Amino acid sequence: MAVNISVLILLLIAYLGATFYVAYLGYRKNSKTEGYMLAGRGVHPAIMALSYGAAFISTSAIIGFGGVAASLGMGLLWLVFMNIFFGIFIAFVIFGPRTRRMGLNLGAITYPEFIGKRFQSKFIQAFSGLLIGVFMPLYASSVIIGAGRFLETTLGLNYNIALVIFTIIIASYVIKGGLLSVMYVDAMQAILMLFGMGFLLIYTYSMLGGVTEAHQTLTDMANLVPPALAAQGHQGWTSMPAFGSPIWWTMVSTIIMGVGIGVLAQPQLAVRFMTVKDDRSLKRAVAVGGPFLLMMVGVAYAIGALSNVYFYRTMGVISLQAVPDGNTDLIMPAFLNHAMPEMFVTLFMLCLLSAAMSTAAAQFHTMGTAIGYDVYQQSIMKGKSRATVHVTKIGIAFTILVAVILAYILPGSIIARATAMFMGLCTSAFLSLFIGALFWKRTTKAGAIASLVIGSLSSLFWLTFVHAKEAVPLGICQAIFGKETLLTGTWPLVDPILIATPLSLIALVVVSLMTPQFSPEFLKKAFRLRFEDEKEESSEKVPSSAADSAGV
């Protein structure tokens, strides 16, 4: 379907104008280093929740995982439950308050600095910053690939040109405005995304005859599953894959577990807990973040699967057969361009741009602070350099360049895969360490280092030499050992998260029990609740007359 270019240009001008204006509002409120890096620690709970959700949900979910749902079916809806339960409820109610308080007690302004100061280890801060700076560009590249592919299929733009334009727009306000600008723009974009996904949900079900007819038709299409997918366990688009089959392992261990639980250990999300002023703000944010994620991922995965009904009715083929080379990254763009009204395609392009921009902006800021602040300023320069913000901006620019280069060279159908890879790596490296930092005072410096290093290296080893999805394309195992994977049978189907995360947890517990723990004074400082401080501050603000009348 052709897009009205004149209307699109006007909408883009209005959209970009609003984006830069909102970013400017955030920039004006920045206060040097803490404002640039951590948004001033006073963000409204609704802004935090929308920014958190928008940073988490991107074209990886809408384009990448929507395409995977078109291929594998509605079993991906289990990931929606995991996203909301772990990504919102557990994150905001259990992890968030302790992260906020401890970060404030220790004076941390980045995620690597948070865990580094918690365990009094410059090595942990530097290693974590390097891990983020080296591997997050892979995740960031998958996000800008999704935006580039949609611009390519919708506007007919050259893919390479689309990538450059998109990246320059984001870089301009991330580098200049800092985290508060990013969060303000995220919130604006999240509202636009809600309207877009709401219309997509209602229009698709109306077009397909209603909820019952659409789902029944999809169920009746089970006989159309391609033989190659059926042989790997595909049992239809409304059924889970056969237990223990290759597709079951991919869906459950890599996608549902890797992305569903991995959200708890995402640096660009965890740092947002430290941007609000109190614990109450985090709990209030649940009421905003939960419904937002439900609309984003729930709609994307359901509509992705239902695209098979549309393509079969209109073209006589399933979704995988309606796009070149069965590239799942092209399914959702193709569905939107073929099935939706012309004006909606134009508006939804802005919705997808918002999704990609919000996530990419969060990634760019996190990568830049990891390289510029945690690795260079705090580790290499030992904190002696005073040009924190300037160095961070250079770090952001450098990691953006790396992400763009990767976006040019990565293969097709990579969006969901790259997202799951990075989230799995973060889970293996950081989750056990993060839990120990927040909830187990007996965790020692040596135990934390062992957990971080073993989790990271075992995950990377499994990706390179065992897990077939990565090991076979990489070819390193083939070059060294003369075979595609070191292990055979079911092992090449098992995601690294199921191997590396338990090893990381075991290392944390065993080494911590064998090494000296931190002093009671330090633990008291790190775990101190700030309620007493807040009460004192509030009492100081009470007018003397009121204090006198209260008997103070």
mmCIF file of C-alpha atoms in Angstrom, residues 124-447:
data_model
loop_
_atom_site.group_PDB
_atom_site.id
_atom_site.type_symbol
_atom_site.label_atom_id
_atom_site.label_comp_id
_atom_site.label_asym_id
_atom_site.label_seq_id
_atom_site.Cartn_x
_atom_site.Cartn_y
_atom_site.Cartn_z
ATOM 1 C CA ILE A 124 33.195 -5.457 39.051
ATOM 2 C CA GLN A 125 32.396 -1.936 37.861
ATOM 3 C CA ALA A 126 34.921 -2.080 35.015
ATOM 4 C CA PHE A 127 34.064 -5.648 33.956
ATOM 5 C CA SER A 128 30.325 -4.903 33.980
ATOM 6 C CA GLY A 129 30.823 -1.670 32.057
ATOM 7 C CA LEU A 130 32.940 -3.468 29.470
ATOM 8 C CA LEU A 131 30.406 -6.287 29.150
ATOM 9 C CA ILE A 132 27.631 -3.763 28.501
ATOM 10 C CA GLY A 133 29.732 -1.643 26.156
ATOM 11 C CA VAL A 134 30.849 -4.616 24.062
ATOM 12 C CA PHE A 135 27.648 -6.663 23.822
ATOM 13 C CA MET A 136 24.770 -4.188 24.141
ATOM 14 C CA PRO A 137 25.517 -2.787 20.645
ATOM 15 C CA LEU A 138 24.310 -6.171 19.335
ATOM 16 C CA TYR A 139 20.953 -5.606 21.044
ATOM 17 C CA ALA A 140 20.869 -1.954 19.945
ATOM 18 C CA SER A 141 21.585 -2.942 16.364
ATOM 19 C CA SER A 142 18.569 -5.283 16.378
ATOM 20 C CA VAL A 143 16.368 -2.355 17.403
ATOM 21 C CA ILE A 144 17.543 -0.024 14.650
ATOM 22 C CA ILE A 145 17.320 -2.894 12.144
ATOM 23 C CA GLY A 146 13.615 -3.166 12.998
ATOM 24 C CA ALA A 147 13.105 0.538 12.382
ATOM 25 C CA GLY A 148 15.140 0.420 9.179
ATOM 26 C CA ARG A 149 13.176 -2.527 7.807
ATOM 27 C CA PHE A 150 9.861 -0.817 8.441
ATOM 28 C CA LEU A 151 11.015 2.411 6.804
ATOM 29 C CA GLU A 152 12.293 0.334 3.893
ATOM 30 C CA THR A 153 9.028 -1.550 3.330
ATOM 31 C CA THR A 154 6.741 1.421 4.067
ATOM 32 C CA LEU A 155 8.485 4.309 2.340
ATOM 33 C CA GLY A 156 10.639 2.456 -0.142
ATOM 34 C CA LEU A 157 13.723 4.098 1.388
ATOM 35 C CA ASN A 158 17.106 2.528 0.907
ATOM 36 C CA TYR A 159 17.739 0.434 4.036
ATOM 37 C CA ASN A 160 21.191 1.906 4.638
ATOM 38 C CA ILE A 161 19.932 5.487 4.349
ATOM 39 C CA ALA A 162 17.030 4.714 6.694
ATOM 40 C CA LEU A 163 19.454 3.437 9.343
ATOM 41 C CA VAL A 164 21.618 6.542 9.217
ATOM 42 C CA ILE A 165 18.727 9.028 9.399
ATOM 43 C CA PHE A 166 17.062 7.160 12.247
ATOM 44 C CA THR A 167 20.271 6.912 14.276
ATOM 45 C CA ILE A 168 21.236 10.572 13.850
ATOM 46 C CA ILE A 169 17.844 11.712 15.156
ATOM 47 C CA ILE A 170 18.160 9.631 18.348
ATOM 48 C CA ALA A 171 21.820 10.444 18.904
ATOM 49 C CA SER A 172 21.153 14.165 18.764
ATOM 50 C CA TYR A 173 18.974 14.287 21.884
ATOM 51 C CA VAL A 174 20.576 11.407 23.804
ATOM 52 C CA ILE A 175 24.071 12.912 23.613
ATOM 53 C CA LYS A 176 22.887 16.442 24.370
ATOM 54 C CA GLY A 177 20.108 15.926 26.894
ATOM 55 C CA GLY A 178 21.075 12.953 29.077
ATOM 56 C CA LEU A 179 18.789 10.500 30.866
ATOM 57 C CA LEU A 180 16.038 12.935 31.846
ATOM 58 C CA SER A 181 15.596 13.995 28.212
ATOM 59 C CA VAL A 182 15.508 10.330 27.246
ATOM 60 C CA MET A 183 12.840 9.542 29.852
ATOM 61 C CA TYR A 184 10.646 12.503 28.906
ATOM 62 C CA VAL A 185 10.757 11.529 25.251
ATOM 63 C CA ASP A 186 10.144 7.868 26.197
ATOM 64 C CA ALA A 187 6.930 8.828 28.011
ATOM 65 C CA MET A 188 5.643 10.848 25.053
ATOM 66 C CA GLN A 189 6.468 8.011 22.681
ATOM 67 C CA ALA A 190 4.833 5.444 24.980
ATOM 68 C CA ILE A 191 1.511 7.295 24.789
ATOM 69 C CA LEU A 192 1.711 7.315 20.994
ATOM 70 C CA MET A 193 2.506 3.583 21.031
ATOM 71 C CA LEU A 194 -0.568 2.878 23.177
ATOM 72 C CA PHE A 195 -2.887 4.544 20.673
ATOM 73 C CA GLY A 196 -1.252 2.743 17.761
ATOM 74 C CA MET A 197 -1.413 -0.725 19.305
ATOM 75 C CA GLY A 198 -4.981 -0.160 20.484
ATOM 76 C CA PHE A 199 -6.155 0.642 16.959
ATOM 77 C CA LEU A 200 -4.178 -2.300 15.528
ATOM 78 C CA LEU A 201 -5.877 -4.705 17.955
ATOM 79 C CA ILE A 202 -9.417 -3.498 17.298
ATOM 80 C CA TYR A 203 -9.058 -3.171 13.519
ATOM 81 C CA THR A 204 -7.416 -6.585 13.050
ATOM 82 C CA TYR A 205 -10.073 -8.499 14.968
ATOM 83 C CA SER A 206 -12.848 -6.564 13.173
ATOM 84 C CA MET A 207 -11.265 -7.355 9.811
ATOM 85 C CA LEU A 208 -10.982 -11.061 10.650
ATOM 86 C CA GLY A 209 -14.575 -11.423 11.861
ATOM 87 C CA GLY A 210 -14.174 -11.010 15.606
ATOM 88 C CA VAL A 211 -12.140 -12.700 18.319
ATOM 89 C CA THR A 212 -13.835 -16.120 18.194
ATOM 90 C CA GLU A 213 -13.836 -16.470 14.403
ATOM 91 C CA ALA A 214 -10.262 -15.232 14.048
ATOM 92 C CA HIS A 215 -8.873 -17.650 16.631
ATOM 93 C CA GLN A 216 -10.933 -20.586 15.373
ATOM 94 C CA THR A 217 -9.742 -19.976 11.809
ATOM 95 C CA LEU A 218 -6.141 -19.894 13.008
ATOM 96 C CA THR A 219 -6.689 -23.142 14.923
ATOM 97 C CA ASP A 220 -8.145 -24.807 11.810
ATOM 98 C CA MET A 221 -5.039 -23.851 9.818
ATOM 99 C CA ALA A 222 -2.808 -26.309 11.732
ATOM 100 C CA ASN A 223 -2.621 -28.539 8.638
ATOM 101 C CA LEU A 224 -0.875 -25.684 6.782
ATOM 102 C CA VAL A 225 2.210 -25.766 9.015
ATOM 103 C CA PRO A 226 5.207 -26.303 6.694
ATOM 104 C CA PRO A 227 6.638 -29.850 6.949
ATOM 105 C CA ALA A 228 10.033 -28.514 8.056
ATOM 106 C CA LEU A 229 8.457 -26.748 11.048
ATOM 107 C CA ALA A 230 6.136 -29.663 11.828
ATOM 108 C CA ALA A 231 9.169 -31.970 11.984
ATOM 109 C CA GLN A 232 10.651 -29.674 14.627
ATOM 110 C CA GLY A 233 7.565 -29.799 16.850
ATOM 111 C CA HIS A 234 5.216 -27.096 15.442
ATOM 112 C CA GLN A 235 1.618 -28.224 16.169
ATOM 113 C CA GLY A 236 -0.308 -25.197 14.932
ATOM 114 C CA TRP A 237 -0.434 -21.490 15.697
ATOM 115 C CA THR A 238 -2.756 -21.787 18.708
ATOM 116 C CA SER A 239 -0.921 -24.711 20.325
ATOM 117 C CA MET A 240 2.364 -25.003 22.174
ATOM 118 C CA PRO A 241 5.095 -26.904 20.315
ATOM 119 C CA ALA A 242 5.555 -30.578 21.136
ATOM 120 C CA PHE A 243 7.264 -30.934 24.508
ATOM 121 C CA GLY A 244 11.030 -31.371 24.187
ATOM 122 C CA SER A 245 11.060 -30.592 20.462
ATOM 123 C CA PRO A 246 13.583 -28.140 18.956
ATOM 124 C CA ILE A 247 10.935 -25.424 18.629
ATOM 125 C CA TRP A 248 9.781 -26.039 22.218
ATOM 126 C CA TRP A 249 13.324 -25.528 23.500
ATOM 127 C CA THR A 250 13.665 -22.344 21.465
ATOM 128 C CA MET A 251 10.349 -20.941 22.627
ATOM 129 C CA VAL A 252 10.616 -21.904 26.288
ATOM 130 C CA SER A 253 14.314 -21.671 27.156
ATOM 131 C CA THR A 254 15.453 -18.913 24.803
ATOM 132 C CA ILE A 255 12.420 -16.674 24.381
ATOM 133 C CA ILE A 256 10.087 -17.158 27.353
ATOM 134 C CA MET A 257 12.763 -17.786 29.998
ATOM 135 C CA GLY A 258 15.595 -15.754 28.484
ATOM 136 C CA VAL A 259 13.580 -12.619 27.782
ATOM 137 C CA GLY A 260 10.919 -13.085 30.467
ATOM 138 C CA ILE A 261 13.299 -13.427 33.419
ATOM 139 C CA GLY A 262 16.181 -11.593 31.780
ATOM 140 C CA VAL A 263 14.341 -8.284 32.118
ATOM 141 C CA LEU A 264 15.272 -8.221 35.818
ATOM 142 C CA ALA A 265 18.959 -7.994 34.973
ATOM 143 C CA GLN A 266 18.830 -5.386 32.219
ATOM 144 C CA PRO A 267 21.133 -2.471 33.137
ATOM 145 C CA GLN A 268 19.198 0.137 31.123
ATOM 146 C CA LEU A 269 16.017 -0.806 33.029
ATOM 147 C CA ALA A 270 17.407 -1.353 36.539
ATOM 148 C CA VAL A 271 18.993 2.095 36.572
ATOM 149 C CA ARG A 272 15.518 3.627 36.233
ATOM 150 C CA PHE A 273 14.639 2.443 39.735
ATOM 151 C CA MET A 274 17.154 4.990 41.024
ATOM 152 C CA THR A 275 15.495 7.910 39.212
ATOM 153 C CA VAL A 276 12.398 8.212 41.453
ATOM 154 C CA LYS A 277 12.319 9.971 44.809
ATOM 155 C CA ASP A 278 10.784 7.248 47.038
ATOM 156 C CA ASP A 279 9.518 3.669 47.271
ATOM 157 C CA ARG A 280 5.900 4.763 46.998
ATOM 158 C CA SER A 281 6.610 6.071 43.499
ATOM 159 C CA LEU A 282 7.777 2.630 42.389
ATOM 160 C CA LYS A 283 4.651 0.932 43.699
ATOM 161 C CA ARG A 284 2.443 3.522 42.025
ATOM 162 C CA ALA A 285 4.277 2.901 38.773
ATOM 163 C CA VAL A 286 2.950 -0.690 38.655
ATOM 164 C CA ALA A 287 -0.523 0.586 37.744
ATOM 165 C CA VAL A 288 0.946 2.310 34.687
ATOM 166 C CA GLY A 289 3.653 -0.151 33.654
ATOM 167 C CA GLY A 290 1.520 -3.325 33.792
ATOM 168 C CA PRO A 291 -1.272 -2.228 31.420
ATOM 169 C CA PHE A 292 1.293 -0.621 29.105
ATOM 170 C CA LEU A 293 3.250 -3.869 28.677
ATOM 171 C CA LEU A 294 0.042 -5.863 28.253
ATOM 172 C CA MET A 295 -1.001 -3.652 25.361
ATOM 173 C CA MET A 296 2.431 -3.626 23.761
ATOM 174 C CA VAL A 297 3.565 -7.239 23.813
ATOM 175 C CA GLY A 298 0.121 -8.851 24.061
ATOM 176 C CA VAL A 299 -1.131 -7.121 20.924
ATOM 177 C CA ALA A 300 2.117 -7.649 18.990
ATOM 178 C CA TYR A 301 2.253 -11.401 19.604
ATOM 179 C CA ALA A 302 -1.468 -12.023 19.053
ATOM 180 C CA ILE A 303 -1.611 -9.988 15.841
ATOM 181 C CA GLY A 304 1.639 -11.556 14.634
ATOM 182 C CA ALA A 305 0.100 -15.023 14.868
ATOM 183 C CA LEU A 306 -3.206 -13.857 13.344
ATOM 184 C CA SER A 307 -1.394 -12.416 10.325
ATOM 185 C CA ASN A 308 -1.447 -15.998 9.022
ATOM 186 C CA VAL A 309 -5.254 -15.802 8.764
ATOM 187 C CA TYR A 310 -5.089 -12.560 6.807
ATOM 188 C CA PHE A 311 -2.425 -13.712 4.343
ATOM 189 C CA TYR A 312 -4.155 -17.051 3.791
ATOM 190 C CA ARG A 313 -7.504 -15.399 3.070
ATOM 191 C CA THR A 314 -6.075 -12.750 0.753
ATOM 192 C CA MET A 315 -3.044 -14.463 -0.834
ATOM 193 C CA GLY A 316 -3.528 -18.172 -0.167
ATOM 194 C CA VAL A 317 -0.271 -18.468 1.771
ATOM 195 C CA ILE A 318 0.831 -18.341 5.403
ATOM 196 C CA SER A 319 2.873 -15.431 6.733
ATOM 197 C CA LEU A 320 6.288 -17.052 6.235
ATOM 198 C CA GLN A 321 5.443 -17.596 2.567
ATOM 199 C CA ALA A 322 4.250 -14.018 2.071
ATOM 200 C CA VAL A 323 7.683 -12.432 2.625
ATOM 201 C CA PRO A 324 10.996 -12.888 0.778
ATOM 202 C CA ASP A 325 13.106 -15.823 1.992
ATOM 203 C CA GLY A 326 10.795 -16.408 4.951
ATOM 204 C CA ASN A 327 12.439 -13.485 6.785
ATOM 205 C CA THR A 328 10.401 -13.142 9.982
ATOM 206 C CA ASP A 329 11.603 -9.550 10.413
ATOM 207 C CA LEU A 330 9.535 -8.609 7.340
ATOM 208 C CA ILE A 331 6.229 -10.231 8.342
ATOM 209 C CA MET A 332 4.790 -7.491 10.546
ATOM 210 C CA PRO A 333 5.784 -4.679 8.164
ATOM 211 C CA ALA A 334 4.235 -6.621 5.279
ATOM 212 C CA PHE A 335 1.028 -7.259 7.249
ATOM 213 C CA LEU A 336 0.693 -3.607 8.247
ATOM 214 C CA ASN A 337 1.262 -2.372 4.701
ATOM 215 C CA HIS A 338 -1.159 -4.838 3.140
ATOM 216 C CA ALA A 339 -3.943 -5.011 5.733
ATOM 217 C CA MET A 340 -4.170 -1.612 7.393
ATOM 218 C CA PRO A 341 -5.774 1.601 6.061
ATOM 219 C CA GLU A 342 -3.340 3.981 4.381
ATOM 220 C CA MET A 343 -3.616 6.660 7.062
ATOM 221 C CA PHE A 344 -3.049 4.124 9.821
ATOM 222 C CA VAL A 345 0.092 2.810 8.135
ATOM 223 C CA THR A 346 1.408 6.349 8.165
ATOM 224 C CA LEU A 347 0.509 6.861 11.829
ATOM 225 C CA PHE A 348 1.722 3.429 12.865
ATOM 226 C CA MET A 349 5.075 4.178 11.314
ATOM 227 C CA LEU A 350 5.395 6.885 13.957
ATOM 228 C CA CYS A 351 4.346 4.334 16.580
ATOM 229 C CA LEU A 352 7.107 1.970 15.480
ATOM 230 C CA LEU A 353 9.598 4.793 15.274
ATOM 231 C CA SER A 354 8.639 5.677 18.836
ATOM 232 C CA ALA A 355 9.163 2.092 19.960
ATOM 233 C CA ALA A 356 12.556 1.909 18.298
ATOM 234 C CA MET A 357 13.662 5.378 19.384
ATOM 235 C CA SER A 358 12.726 4.878 23.038
ATOM 236 C CA THR A 359 14.593 1.588 23.356
ATOM 237 C CA ALA A 360 17.566 2.692 21.285
ATOM 238 C CA ALA A 361 17.860 5.917 23.290
ATOM 239 C CA ALA A 362 17.960 3.947 26.550
ATOM 240 C CA GLN A 363 20.547 1.574 25.090
ATOM 241 C CA PHE A 364 22.724 4.366 23.709
ATOM 242 C CA HIS A 365 22.715 6.177 27.062
ATOM 243 C CA THR A 366 23.523 2.975 28.978
ATOM 244 C CA MET A 367 26.287 1.924 26.582
ATOM 245 C CA GLY A 368 27.819 5.377 26.635
ATOM 246 C CA THR A 369 27.822 5.694 30.418
ATOM 247 C CA ALA A 370 29.267 2.173 30.720
ATOM 248 C CA ILE A 371 32.205 2.933 28.414
ATOM 249 C CA GLY A 372 32.695 6.628 29.180
ATOM 250 C CA TYR A 373 31.991 6.707 32.912
ATOM 251 C CA ASP A 374 32.448 3.187 34.335
ATOM 252 C CA VAL A 375 35.326 1.953 32.193
ATOM 253 C CA TYR A 376 37.247 5.111 31.293
ATOM 254 C CA GLN A 377 36.523 7.722 33.957
ATOM 255 C CA GLN A 378 36.175 5.493 37.016
ATOM 256 C CA SER A 379 38.445 2.556 36.132
ATOM 257 C CA ILE A 380 41.163 3.743 33.760
ATOM 258 C CA MET A 381 41.399 7.297 35.147
ATOM 259 C CA LYS A 382 40.655 6.156 38.746
ATOM 260 C CA GLY A 383 38.003 8.863 39.054
ATOM 261 C CA LYS A 384 40.562 11.649 38.616
ATOM 262 C CA SER A 385 39.056 13.089 35.441
ATOM 263 C CA ARG A 386 36.442 15.774 36.075
ATOM 264 C CA ALA A 387 35.088 15.716 32.517
ATOM 265 C CA THR A 388 32.483 13.047 33.366
ATOM 266 C CA VAL A 389 29.675 14.290 31.145
ATOM 267 C CA HIS A 390 32.011 15.088 28.253
ATOM 268 C CA VAL A 391 33.623 11.641 28.358
ATOM 269 C CA THR A 392 30.204 9.996 28.611
ATOM 270 C CA LYS A 393 29.039 11.820 25.487
ATOM 271 C CA ILE A 394 32.076 10.511 23.615
ATOM 272 C CA GLY A 395 31.260 7.011 24.873
ATOM 273 C CA ILE A 396 27.675 7.335 23.631
ATOM 274 C CA ALA A 397 28.831 8.467 20.189
ATOM 275 C CA PHE A 398 31.316 5.600 19.923
ATOM 276 C CA THR A 399 28.867 2.855 20.921
ATOM 277 C CA ILE A 400 26.222 4.268 18.563
ATOM 278 C CA LEU A 401 28.712 3.944 15.711
ATOM 279 C CA VAL A 402 29.396 0.318 16.633
ATOM 280 C CA ALA A 403 25.660 -0.477 16.736
ATOM 281 C CA VAL A 404 25.117 1.051 13.281
ATOM 282 C CA ILE A 405 28.005 -0.933 11.797
ATOM 283 C CA LEU A 406 26.515 -4.146 13.236
ATOM 284 C CA ALA A 407 23.107 -3.235 11.776
ATOM 285 C CA TYR A 408 24.679 -3.195 8.313
ATOM 286 C CA ILE A 409 26.332 -6.607 8.590
ATOM 287 C CA LEU A 410 23.966 -8.767 10.662
ATOM 288 C CA PRO A 411 21.890 -11.354 8.738
ATOM 289 C CA GLY A 412 18.115 -11.454 8.284
ATOM 290 C CA SER A 413 15.670 -12.706 10.958
ATOM 291 C CA ILE A 414 18.132 -11.498 13.596
ATOM 292 C CA ILE A 415 15.987 -9.050 15.617
ATOM 293 C CA ALA A 416 14.408 -11.484 18.087
ATOM 294 C CA ARG A 417 17.554 -13.633 18.181
ATOM 295 C CA ALA A 418 19.883 -10.746 19.069
ATOM 296 C CA THR A 419 17.461 -9.502 21.724
ATOM 297 C CA ALA A 420 17.249 -12.924 23.371
ATOM 298 C CA MET A 421 21.044 -13.338 23.201
ATOM 299 C CA PHE A 422 21.767 -10.097 25.036
ATOM 300 C CA MET A 423 19.053 -10.579 27.627
ATOM 301 C CA GLY A 424 20.281 -14.118 28.238
ATOM 302 C CA LEU A 425 23.857 -12.894 28.667
ATOM 303 C CA CYS A 426 22.716 -10.214 31.140
ATOM 304 C CA THR A 427 20.716 -12.784 33.081
ATOM 305 C CA SER A 428 23.692 -15.143 33.317
ATOM 306 C CA ALA A 429 26.124 -12.384 34.264
ATOM 307 C CA PHE A 430 24.059 -10.094 36.486
ATOM 308 C CA LEU A 431 20.933 -11.762 37.915
ATOM 309 C CA SER A 432 22.558 -13.849 40.667
ATOM 310 C CA LEU A 433 24.882 -10.966 41.485
ATOM 311 C CA PHE A 434 21.975 -8.493 41.604
ATOM 312 C CA ILE A 435 19.933 -10.759 43.897
ATOM 313 C CA GLY A 436 22.926 -11.224 46.181
ATOM 314 C CA ALA A 437 23.558 -7.487 46.269
ATOM 315 C CA LEU A 438 19.990 -6.674 47.292
ATOM 316 C CA PHE A 439 18.871 -9.575 49.468
ATOM 317 C CA TRP A 440 21.818 -11.563 50.903
ATOM 318 C CA LYS A 441 24.159 -9.678 53.204
ATOM 319 C CA ARG A 442 26.476 -12.678 53.360
ATOM 320 C CA THR A 443 27.476 -12.162 49.694
ATOM 321 C CA THR A 444 31.180 -11.321 49.600
ATOM 322 C CA LYS A 445 33.361 -9.442 47.151
ATOM 323 C CA ALA A 446 35.019 -12.671 45.995
ATOM 324 C CA GLY A 447 31.634 -14.395 45.613
#
